[in-house]
Amino acid sequence: MRHVTDEPNSEADVVVVGAGLAGLTATRELKEAGWSVRLLEARERVGGRLKGYSLGDGKAVDLGGEYYGDKSTMIAETARSVGVSGFDTYDQGERLTYLNGRRYGYTGLFPWRMGPAAIADLGQAVLKIERLARTVPPDGPWNAPNAERLDNQTFWSWMQHNLATGTARAFLTMVTEAAYCASPADLSLMHVLYYANASGGFRYLLEISGGIQRYRFDGGAHSIPQKLAAKLPDEVRLGAVVRRIEQRGDSVVASGPGFSVRARWAVVAVPITLAGRIAYEPALPGYRDQLTQRMPAGAAMKCLAVYDEPFWRSAGLSGQITSTDGPFRVAFDTSPADGSPGVMSAFVTGSAARKLTRLTQTERRTAVLDALARALGPRAGKPRDFVEQNWLDEEFTRGCYHGFAPPGLYTTYGQALRAPIGRIHWAGTETGVHQMGSMGGAVDSGRRVARELFARAAIERKDEPGGEAGEPGAPGGAADPVAGPVNHG
Ligand SMILES: Cc1cc2nc3c(=O)[nH]c(=O)nc-3n(C[C@H](O)[C@H](O)[C@H](O)COP(=O)(O)OP(=O)(O)OC[C@H]3O[C@@H](n4cnc5c(N)ncnc54)[C@H](O)[C@@H]3O)c2cc1C
């Protein structure tokens, strides 16, 4: 892989901004079809929201995205294509939950001991969510029947009307914060349903075995973008912070400090909030800017505690800990496949992340380790290594797992998510259809954007004097149907 300073000025058919899974997938598809591509990445590494941490002995764990399930077909295909295989997430033994200060041990999805009224209440609510989620089409949630009703309320308001017990509300709030990295009051009901349906179902989203957390990747999910990038040595340019994208007649120029790339088309594959922070010339239409103004990233930090062995397993515990209060909403056993060393990953999400991000690193470490020790015993308070990844602080991510929608967004500006503007096309997991928000959504968006460009190129070739419809996938000719004033359609 090369650094942008090796070749500060260059030209290509397409310039792609952001070497996460979405940008890498688009680049691979375009390259395979014979296009020239420059993939500009701000960081000195690829992978974006996929990042690894070395445990020594050639083993590594994930500080970012990690899990997938049987319905995660696209990320599984991508992994297979670069020789990365998966293994079962550890899911044996008792789970623990701390609900309003009380500790419950349980197996299955819900802690049955929280009481029959709360369990029945939770069960009916999950069924309702599941049913509603199926009415929200992942390729256009704004087309759902009752779209306005679903989009004009927060998940919090829905919970007030549809749950009778405080215990069930507290449990569902915790689950929401763990899965969406936002509080129910932040989220449009439609976003909750959309993400659930795109993922494979609401229950599926929460489950380990039989759910979206069923598998992990050997060597870590972060090894997938690394392997994709290794096959794109001439395309990837590290250290390239794109600050400006100019559309000029039949070309587009992406530039940043000390570099500039001219291309026929641009693909922007950065988190949606950050796409709004790039300067565009001419300025983007208001509806697109209003979209990026309104789509914040969730709040999450991931903390890893490393032990000589996963000692909780011999005590009959699965390592899954959930909590309505305290520093994390959920923690999992994320030891390597052979169980050595023992690793616990704590997900500090939603309201917990907002609180903890203001503490010092030492205070955060103490809070997380105290909570692990409360659940797993004093040994958990003394790891041999501890690392925290605060995704809020990352300049080129600014939160995770994905950008979410507050009420009223999808039904007003949602259609701007994927609509190209002139020569600029949009990728990134937030624009995915299959498993939007997850690794699969990023792959899906990279494939879709490549198809969009193949189709445009075919049209341009047809429009050339004496031209014929081009082969889908062939790089475009000289003529440009959107040359001149930028087509904001
Ligand atoms: C803690 C955490 C846990 C998660 N858990 C899971 C999980 O278990 N399963 C799952 O499927 N998904 C999970 N996800 C979500 C998943 O990681 C993301 O959906 C996916 O990786 C996003 O890929 P992307 O390419 O769309 O965006 P990104 O990975 O964010 O890539 C965007 C790239 O653009 C670069 N960039 C930003 N601005 C600029 C600029 N101005 N110029 C140039 N480059 C720029 C960034 O550096 C980055 O490399 C998790 C994410 C996190 C952070």
Coordinates of C-alpha atoms and ligand atoms in Angstrom, one line a residue:
M1 CA 0.0 0.0 0.0
R2 CA 1.2 3.4 -0.8
H3 CA 1.1 6.7 1.0
V4 CA -0.6 9.7 -0.7
T5 CA 2.7 11.7 -0.5
D6 CA 4.3 9.1 -2.9
E7 CA 2.1 10.4 -5.7
P8 CA 0.3 13.6 -4.6
N9 CA -1.4 14.3 -7.9
S10 CA -3.0 11.6 -10.0
E11 CA -5.9 10.8 -12.3
A12 CA -8.2 7.8 -12.4
D13 CA -11.7 6.7 -13.6
V14 CA -13.0 6.9 -10.1
V15 CA -11.7 8.4 -6.8
V16 CA -13.1 6.6 -3.7
V17 CA -13.0 8.4 -0.4
G18 CA -12.6 6.1 2.7
A19 CA -11.0 2.7 2.9
G20 CA -13.4 1.0 5.2
L21 CA -15.2 -2.2 4.0
A22 CA -17.5 -0.1 1.8
G23 CA -14.7 1.8 -0.1
L24 CA -12.6 -1.3 -0.4
T25 CA -15.5 -3.3 -1.8
A26 CA -16.3 -0.7 -4.4
T27 CA -12.6 -0.4 -5.4
R28 CA -12.3 -4.1 -5.7
E29 CA -15.4 -4.4 -7.9
L30 CA -14.3 -1.5 -10.1
K31 CA -10.7 -2.8 -10.5
E32 CA -12.0 -6.2 -11.4
A33 CA -14.0 -4.6 -14.2
G34 CA -10.9 -2.9 -15.6
W35 CA -11.4 0.6 -14.1
S36 CA -8.6 2.7 -12.7
V37 CA -9.3 3.7 -9.1
R38 CA -7.6 5.8 -6.4
L39 CA -8.9 4.9 -2.9
L40 CA -8.0 7.8 -0.5
E41 CA -7.9 6.9 3.2
A42 CA -7.4 9.6 5.9
R43 CA -5.8 7.2 8.4
E44 CA -2.5 5.4 8.2
R45 CA -4.4 2.1 8.2
V46 CA -7.4 0.7 6.4
G47 CA -10.5 -0.8 7.9
G48 CA -12.2 2.3 9.6
R49 CA -14.6 0.9 12.1
L50 CA -12.8 -2.5 12.0
K51 CA -9.6 -2.3 14.0
G52 CA -7.6 -5.0 15.7
Y53 CA -5.6 -5.4 18.9
S54 CA -2.7 -7.9 19.1
L55 CA -2.7 -10.4 21.9
G56 CA 0.8 -11.7 20.9
D57 CA 1.5 -15.2 19.5
G58 CA -0.1 -14.2 16.2
K59 CA -3.5 -13.8 17.9
A60 CA -5.7 -10.6 17.8
V61 CA -9.1 -9.4 18.9
D62 CA -11.4 -6.7 17.5
L63 CA -11.8 -3.2 18.9
G64 CA -14.5 -2.5 16.4
G65 CA -17.0 -4.6 14.4
E66 CA -16.7 -8.3 15.2
Y67 CA -19.8 -10.6 15.0
Y68 CA -21.9 -12.1 12.2
G69 CA -24.6 -14.6 11.8
D70 CA -26.1 -17.1 9.3
K71 CA -28.0 -14.2 7.6
S72 CA -24.8 -12.2 7.2
T73 CA -24.3 -13.6 3.7
M74 CA -22.4 -10.6 2.2
I75 CA -19.7 -10.2 4.8
A76 CA -19.3 -14.0 5.0
E77 CA -18.8 -14.1 1.2
T78 CA -16.2 -11.3 1.4
A79 CA -14.4 -13.0 4.2
R80 CA -14.3 -16.3 2.3
S81 CA -12.9 -14.5 -0.8
V82 CA -9.9 -13.4 1.1
G83 CA -9.4 -16.7 3.0
V84 CA -10.8 -15.6 6.4
S85 CA -12.9 -18.2 8.2
G86 CA -15.2 -18.0 11.3
F87 CA -15.8 -19.8 14.5
D88 CA -18.6 -20.1 17.0
T89 CA -19.0 -17.3 19.6
Y90 CA -18.6 -18.8 23.1
D91 CA -22.1 -19.2 24.4
Q92 CA -22.3 -21.8 27.1
G93 CA -23.3 -21.4 30.7
E94 CA -25.2 -18.9 32.7
R95 CA -25.7 -15.3 31.6
L96 CA -25.9 -12.5 34.1
T97 CA -28.0 -9.3 34.1
Y98 CA -28.1 -6.4 36.6
L99 CA -31.6 -5.0 36.4
N100 CA -32.1 -1.8 38.5
G101 CA -29.4 -3.0 40.9
R102 CA -30.6 -6.6 41.3
R103 CA -28.5 -9.5 39.9
Y104 CA -30.2 -12.3 37.9
G105 CA -28.5 -15.5 36.5
Y106 CA -30.3 -17.0 33.5
T107 CA -30.0 -18.9 30.2
G108 CA -32.0 -18.1 27.0
L109 CA -32.9 -14.6 25.8
F110 CA -34.5 -13.1 28.9
P111 CA -33.9 -13.4 32.7
W112 CA -37.1 -15.3 33.6
R113 CA -36.6 -14.5 37.3
M114 CA -37.4 -10.9 36.7
G115 CA -41.0 -11.9 37.2
P116 CA -44.0 -13.3 35.1
A117 CA -45.6 -9.9 34.5
A118 CA -42.3 -8.3 33.2
I119 CA -41.6 -11.4 31.1
A120 CA -45.1 -11.4 29.5
D121 CA -44.8 -7.7 29.0
L122 CA -41.4 -8.0 27.3
G123 CA -42.5 -10.9 25.2
Q124 CA -45.6 -9.2 23.8
A125 CA -43.5 -6.0 23.0
V126 CA -40.9 -8.0 21.2
L127 CA -43.6 -9.7 19.1
K128 CA -45.1 -6.3 18.2
I129 CA -41.7 -4.9 17.3
E130 CA -41.0 -8.0 15.2
R131 CA -44.3 -7.7 13.3
L132 CA -43.9 -3.9 12.8
A133 CA -40.2 -4.4 11.6
R134 CA -41.4 -6.7 8.8
T135 CA -43.5 -3.8 7.4
V136 CA -40.4 -1.6 6.9
P137 CA -38.7 -2.4 3.6
P138 CA -34.9 -2.2 4.0
D139 CA -34.5 -0.7 0.5
G140 CA -36.8 2.2 1.3
P141 CA -38.2 2.5 4.9
W142 CA -40.1 5.6 3.8
N143 CA -42.3 3.3 1.7
A144 CA -43.6 1.4 4.7
P145 CA -47.4 1.4 5.2
N146 CA -47.9 3.9 8.0
A147 CA -44.5 5.3 7.4
E148 CA -45.3 8.7 8.9
R149 CA -46.7 7.2 12.1
L150 CA -43.7 5.0 12.5
D151 CA -41.3 7.8 11.8
N152 CA -43.0 10.6 13.8
Q153 CA -42.3 9.0 17.2
T154 CA -39.3 8.0 19.2
F155 CA -38.8 4.5 20.4
W156 CA -39.2 5.9 23.9
S157 CA -42.7 7.1 23.2
W158 CA -43.6 3.8 21.6
M159 CA -42.3 2.0 24.8
Q160 CA -44.4 4.2 27.0
H161 CA -47.6 3.2 25.1
N162 CA -46.8 -0.5 24.6
L163 CA -45.1 -1.7 27.8
A164 CA -46.9 -1.8 31.1
T165 CA -44.1 -2.6 33.5
G166 CA -41.1 -0.5 34.5
T167 CA -38.9 -3.7 34.6
A168 CA -39.6 -4.6 31.0
R169 CA -39.1 -0.9 30.0
A170 CA -35.7 -0.9 31.8
F171 CA -34.7 -4.2 30.1
L172 CA -35.7 -3.0 26.6
T173 CA -33.9 0.3 27.2
M174 CA -30.7 -1.6 28.1
V175 CA -31.0 -3.8 25.0
T176 CA -31.6 -0.8 22.8
E177 CA -28.5 1.0 24.1
A178 CA -26.4 -2.1 23.6
A179 CA -27.7 -2.8 20.0
Y180 CA -28.1 0.8 18.7
C181 CA -25.6 2.8 20.9
A182 CA -28.3 5.4 21.4
S183 CA -31.1 5.8 23.9
P184 CA -34.7 5.0 23.0
A185 CA -35.5 8.8 23.2
D186 CA -32.9 9.5 20.5
L187 CA -34.3 7.0 18.0
S188 CA -37.1 7.2 15.5
L189 CA -39.2 4.1 15.9
M190 CA -38.8 3.7 12.2
H191 CA -35.0 3.4 12.6
V192 CA -35.3 0.7 15.2
L193 CA -37.6 -1.3 12.9
Y194 CA -35.5 -0.6 9.8
Y195 CA -32.2 -1.7 11.4
A196 CA -33.9 -4.8 12.9
N197 CA -35.5 -5.8 9.6
A198 CA -32.3 -5.2 7.6
S199 CA -30.4 -7.2 10.1
G200 CA -32.7 -10.3 9.9
G201 CA -35.2 -9.5 12.7
F202 CA -35.3 -7.9 16.2
R203 CA -34.9 -11.1 18.1
Y204 CA -32.2 -12.2 15.7
L205 CA -30.4 -8.9 16.5
L206 CA -30.3 -9.8 20.2
E207 CA -29.4 -13.5 20.0
I208 CA -25.9 -15.1 20.1
S209 CA -26.5 -18.7 19.0
G210 CA -29.1 -18.5 16.3
G211 CA -28.6 -14.7 16.0
I212 CA -26.4 -12.1 14.4
Q213 CA -23.7 -12.7 17.1
R214 CA -23.3 -16.4 16.3
Y215 CA -19.9 -16.3 14.7
R216 CA -16.6 -14.4 15.0
F217 CA -13.8 -14.3 12.4
D218 CA -10.6 -16.2 13.0
G219 CA -7.8 -13.6 13.3
G220 CA -10.5 -10.9 13.8
A221 CA -12.9 -9.1 11.5
H222 CA -10.3 -6.4 11.0
S223 CA -8.2 -8.9 9.0
I224 CA -10.8 -8.7 6.2
P225 CA -10.1 -5.1 5.1
Q226 CA -6.4 -5.7 5.6
K227 CA -6.5 -8.6 3.2
L228 CA -8.7 -6.7 0.7
A229 CA -6.3 -3.8 0.7
A230 CA -3.3 -6.1 0.2
K231 CA -4.8 -6.9 -3.2
L232 CA -5.2 -3.3 -4.0
P233 CA -1.6 -2.0 -3.7
D234 CA -1.8 0.4 -6.6
E235 CA -5.2 1.8 -5.6
V236 CA -5.0 2.5 -1.9
R237 CA -3.4 5.7 -0.7
L238 CA -3.0 6.2 3.1
G239 CA -2.7 9.5 4.9
A240 CA -5.1 11.2 2.5
V241 CA -7.6 13.4 4.4
V242 CA -10.1 14.5 1.7
R243 CA -11.3 18.0 2.6
R244 CA -12.8 19.1 -0.7
I245 CA -14.6 17.6 -3.7
E246 CA -15.1 19.8 -6.7
Q247 CA -17.3 18.9 -9.7
R248 CA -16.0 20.5 -12.8
G249 CA -17.8 19.7 -16.1
D250 CA -17.0 16.1 -16.9
S251 CA -14.7 15.5 -14.0
V252 CA -14.4 15.6 -10.3
V253 CA -11.5 16.5 -8.1
A254 CA -10.9 15.2 -4.6
S255 CA -8.3 17.1 -2.7
G256 CA -6.7 17.6 0.8
P257 CA -3.5 18.9 2.3
G258 CA -0.8 18.4 -0.4
F259 CA -2.7 16.1 -2.8
S260 CA -5.3 16.2 -5.5
V261 CA -6.9 13.4 -7.6
R262 CA -8.9 14.0 -10.7
A263 CA -11.5 11.4 -11.8
R264 CA -14.6 11.0 -13.8
W265 CA -16.6 10.0 -10.8
A266 CA -16.3 10.1 -7.0
V267 CA -17.5 7.6 -4.4
V268 CA -17.8 8.9 -0.9
A269 CA -17.6 6.0 1.5
V270 CA -17.2 7.7 4.9
P271 CA -19.6 7.7 7.9
I272 CA -22.6 9.8 7.1
T273 CA -21.9 12.6 9.5
L274 CA -18.4 12.9 8.2
A275 CA -19.6 13.0 4.6
G276 CA -21.4 16.3 5.6
R277 CA -18.1 17.8 6.8
I278 CA -16.3 17.6 3.4
A279 CA -16.6 20.9 1.4
Y280 CA -18.3 20.4 -1.9
E281 CA -18.1 22.8 -4.9
P282 CA -20.7 23.5 -6.1
A283 CA -22.4 23.2 -2.7
L284 CA -24.6 20.2 -2.4
P285 CA -28.4 20.7 -2.6
G286 CA -30.1 21.5 0.7
Y287 CA -31.9 18.2 1.0
R288 CA -28.6 16.3 1.0
D289 CA -27.0 18.6 3.6
Q290 CA -30.1 18.5 5.8
L291 CA -29.8 14.7 5.7
T292 CA -26.2 14.7 6.9
Q293 CA -27.0 17.4 9.5
R294 CA -29.6 15.1 11.0
M295 CA -27.9 11.7 11.1
P296 CA -25.6 11.4 14.2
A297 CA -23.4 8.4 15.0
G298 CA -24.2 6.3 18.0
A299 CA -22.0 6.6 21.1
A300 CA -19.8 3.6 21.9
M301 CA -16.5 2.6 23.4
K302 CA -15.2 -1.0 23.5
C303 CA -12.9 -2.0 26.5
L304 CA -11.0 -5.2 26.4
A305 CA -9.7 -6.9 29.6
V306 CA -7.2 -9.7 29.0
Y307 CA -6.6 -12.6 31.4
D308 CA -4.3 -15.7 31.4
E309 CA -7.4 -17.8 30.9
P310 CA -11.3 -17.4 30.7
F311 CA -11.7 -18.4 34.3
W312 CA -15.4 -17.6 34.4
R313 CA -16.1 -20.6 32.1
S314 CA -15.1 -23.1 34.8
A315 CA -17.5 -21.2 37.2
G316 CA -20.3 -22.1 34.7
L317 CA -20.6 -18.5 33.4
S318 CA -20.9 -17.6 29.7
G319 CA -19.3 -14.2 30.2
Q320 CA -22.3 -12.4 28.9
I321 CA -23.2 -9.6 31.3
T322 CA -25.9 -7.0 30.7
S323 CA -26.7 -4.1 33.0
T324 CA -29.3 -1.3 33.1
D325 CA -26.8 0.9 34.9
G326 CA -23.1 1.1 35.5
P327 CA -20.4 1.6 32.9
F328 CA -21.4 -0.9 30.3
R329 CA -24.7 -2.2 28.9
V330 CA -23.2 -5.5 27.7
A331 CA -20.0 -7.5 28.0
F332 CA -19.0 -10.7 26.2
D333 CA -16.4 -13.4 26.4
T334 CA -14.3 -12.6 23.3
S335 CA -11.4 -15.0 23.9
P336 CA -9.7 -16.4 20.7
A337 CA -11.1 -19.6 19.3
D338 CA -8.8 -21.8 21.4
G339 CA -9.8 -20.0 24.6
S340 CA -6.3 -18.6 25.3
P341 CA -5.9 -16.0 26.6
G342 CA -9.2 -15.1 28.2
V343 CA -10.7 -11.9 26.9
M344 CA -13.7 -9.9 28.1
S345 CA -15.1 -7.1 25.9
A346 CA -17.2 -4.5 27.6
F347 CA -19.4 -2.3 25.4
V348 CA -19.9 1.1 26.9
T349 CA -22.8 2.4 24.8
G350 CA -25.5 5.0 24.6
S351 CA -26.1 6.9 27.9
A352 CA -23.2 5.1 29.5
A353 CA -20.8 6.2 26.8
R354 CA -22.0 9.8 27.0
K355 CA -21.2 9.7 30.7
L356 CA -17.9 7.9 30.6
T357 CA -16.4 9.8 27.8
R358 CA -16.1 12.8 30.1
L359 CA -14.1 10.8 32.7
T360 CA -10.4 10.3 32.6
Q361 CA -9.1 7.1 31.1
T362 CA -8.0 5.9 34.6
E363 CA -11.5 6.5 35.9
R364 CA -13.1 4.6 33.0
R365 CA -10.7 1.7 33.5
T366 CA -11.5 1.5 37.2
A367 CA -15.3 1.7 36.5
V368 CA -15.2 -1.0 33.9
L369 CA -13.0 -3.4 35.9
D370 CA -15.0 -2.9 39.1
A371 CA -18.2 -3.8 37.2
L372 CA -16.5 -6.9 35.7
A373 CA -15.3 -7.9 39.2
R374 CA -18.8 -7.4 40.6
A375 CA -20.1 -10.0 38.0
L376 CA -17.2 -12.4 37.6
G377 CA -15.4 -12.2 40.9
P378 CA -12.2 -10.3 42.1
R379 CA -9.9 -12.0 39.5
A380 CA -11.8 -10.0 36.8
G381 CA -10.6 -6.7 38.4
K382 CA -6.9 -7.6 37.8
P383 CA -6.4 -8.3 34.1
R384 CA -2.9 -8.7 32.7
D385 CA -3.8 -6.1 30.0
F386 CA -6.6 -3.6 29.5
V387 CA -7.3 -1.5 26.4
E388 CA -10.0 0.9 25.6
Q389 CA -11.2 2.1 22.1
N390 CA -13.2 5.3 22.4
W391 CA -14.9 5.6 19.1
L392 CA -16.3 9.0 19.9
D393 CA -12.8 10.5 20.0
E394 CA -11.8 9.1 16.6
E395 CA -11.6 12.0 14.2
F396 CA -12.4 9.8 11.2
T397 CA -15.2 7.9 12.8
R398 CA -16.8 10.1 15.5
G399 CA -19.1 7.4 17.0
C400 CA -20.6 4.0 16.1
Y401 CA -21.8 1.4 15.4
H402 CA -23.6 3.4 12.7
G403 CA -25.4 6.7 12.0
F404 CA -29.0 6.6 13.2
A405 CA -32.1 8.5 12.5
P406 CA -34.1 10.7 14.9
P407 CA -37.8 11.1 14.2
G408 CA -38.9 12.5 10.9
L409 CA -35.7 11.9 9.0
Y410 CA -36.4 9.0 6.8
T411 CA -39.8 10.3 5.6
T412 CA -38.4 13.7 4.7
Y413 CA -34.8 13.2 3.6
G414 CA -34.3 9.5 3.5
Q415 CA -34.3 9.3 -0.2
A416 CA -31.2 11.4 -0.3
L417 CA -29.2 8.6 1.4
R418 CA -28.2 6.8 -1.9
A419 CA -29.2 9.3 -4.6
P420 CA -26.0 10.3 -6.6
I421 CA -25.5 14.1 -6.9
G422 CA -23.9 14.9 -10.2
R423 CA -20.7 12.8 -10.3
I424 CA -20.7 11.9 -6.6
H425 CA -22.1 8.6 -5.5
W426 CA -22.6 7.6 -1.9
A427 CA -21.5 4.4 -0.1
G428 CA -20.9 3.4 3.5
T429 CA -22.9 1.0 5.8
E430 CA -25.6 3.7 6.4
T431 CA -26.5 3.4 2.8
G432 CA -26.7 -0.4 2.7
V433 CA -29.9 -2.4 2.3
H434 CA -28.7 -5.8 3.4
Q435 CA -27.7 -5.4 7.1
M436 CA -27.6 -1.6 7.0
G437 CA -25.3 -0.4 9.9
S438 CA -23.3 -3.6 10.0
M439 CA -20.3 -5.0 8.1
G440 CA -22.8 -6.5 5.6
G441 CA -24.3 -3.1 4.9
A442 CA -20.8 -1.7 4.0
V443 CA -20.2 -4.5 1.6
D444 CA -23.7 -4.1 0.1
S445 CA -23.2 -0.4 -0.4
G446 CA -19.8 -0.9 -2.1
R447 CA -21.3 -3.4 -4.5
R448 CA -24.3 -1.1 -5.3
V449 CA -22.2 1.9 -6.0
A450 CA -20.0 -0.1 -8.4
R451 CA -23.2 -1.2 -10.2
E452 CA -24.4 2.4 -10.4
L453 CA -21.1 3.4 -12.1
F454 CA -21.2 0.5 -14.5
A455 CA -24.7 1.6 -15.5
R456 CA -23.7 5.2 -16.0
A457 CA -20.7 4.2 -18.1
A458 CA -22.9 2.0 -20.3
I459 CA -25.3 5.0 -20.8
E460 CA -22.5 7.4 -21.6
R461 CA -21.0 5.0 -24.2
K462 CA -24.4 4.7 -25.8
D463 CA -24.7 8.5 -26.0
E464 CA -21.4 8.9 -27.7
P465 CA -21.7 9.9 -31.4
G466 CA -22.0 6.5 -33.2
G467 CA -21.8 4.8 -29.8
E468 CA -23.4 1.6 -28.8
A469 CA -24.6 0.4 -25.4
G470 CA -21.4 -0.4 -23.5
E471 CA -20.8 -3.6 -21.7
P472 CA -21.9 -3.2 -18.2
G473 CA -18.7 -2.7 -16.3
A474 CA -16.7 -1.2 -19.1
P475 CA -15.1 2.2 -18.1
G476 CA -17.0 5.2 -19.5
G477 CA -16.3 7.0 -22.7
A478 CA -15.7 10.7 -23.1
A479 CA -19.3 12.0 -23.4
D480 CA -21.1 12.8 -20.2
P481 CA -24.9 13.2 -19.9
V482 CA -24.5 15.3 -16.7
A483 CA -21.7 17.6 -18.0
G484 CA -22.3 21.3 -17.7
P485 CA -24.5 22.3 -14.8
V486 CA -24.3 19.6 -12.2
N487 CA -27.3 17.4 -12.2
H488 CA -28.7 17.4 -8.7
G489 CA -31.0 14.6 -9.3
Ligands
LIG1 C1 -17.4 -1.0 18.5 C2 -18.1 -1.5 17.2 C3 -18.7 -2.7 17.2 C4 -19.4 -3.1 16.0 N1 -19.9 -4.4 16.0 C5 -20.3 -4.9 14.8 C6 -20.5 -6.3 14.7 O1 -20.4 -7.0 15.7 N2 -20.9 -6.8 13.5 C7 -21.1 -6.0 12.4 O2 -21.5 -6.5 11.3 N3 -20.8 -4.6 12.5 C8 -20.4 -4.1 13.7 N4 -20.0 -2.8 13.7 C9 -20.3 -1.9 12.6 C10 -19.3 -2.1 11.4 O3 -18.0 -2.1 11.9 C11 -19.5 -1.0 10.4 O4 -20.8 -1.0 10.0 C12 -18.6 -1.1 9.2 O5 -17.3 -1.5 9.5 C13 -18.6 0.2 8.4 O6 -17.8 0.2 7.3 P1 -17.8 1.5 6.3 O7 -16.8 1.2 5.2 O8 -19.2 1.8 5.9 O9 -17.3 2.7 7.2 P2 -15.9 2.9 8.0 O10 -15.4 1.6 8.5 O11 -16.2 4.0 9.0 O12 -14.9 3.4 6.9 C14 -14.8 4.8 6.5 C15 -13.4 5.1 6.2 O13 -13.4 6.5 5.8 C16 -12.2 7.1 6.3 N5 -12.4 8.5 6.3 C17 -13.3 9.3 7.1 N6 -13.2 10.6 6.7 C18 -12.3 10.7 5.6 C19 -11.9 11.7 4.8 N7 -12.3 13.0 5.0 N8 -10.9 11.5 3.8 C20 -10.5 10.2 3.6 N9 -10.9 9.1 4.4 C21 -11.8 9.4 5.4 C22 -12.1 6.5 7.7 O14 -10.8 6.6 8.2 C23 -12.5 5.0 7.4 O15 -11.4 4.2 7.2 C24 -19.4 -2.3 14.9 C25 -18.7 -1.1 14.9 C26 -18.0 -0.7 16.0 C27 -17.2 0.6 16.0

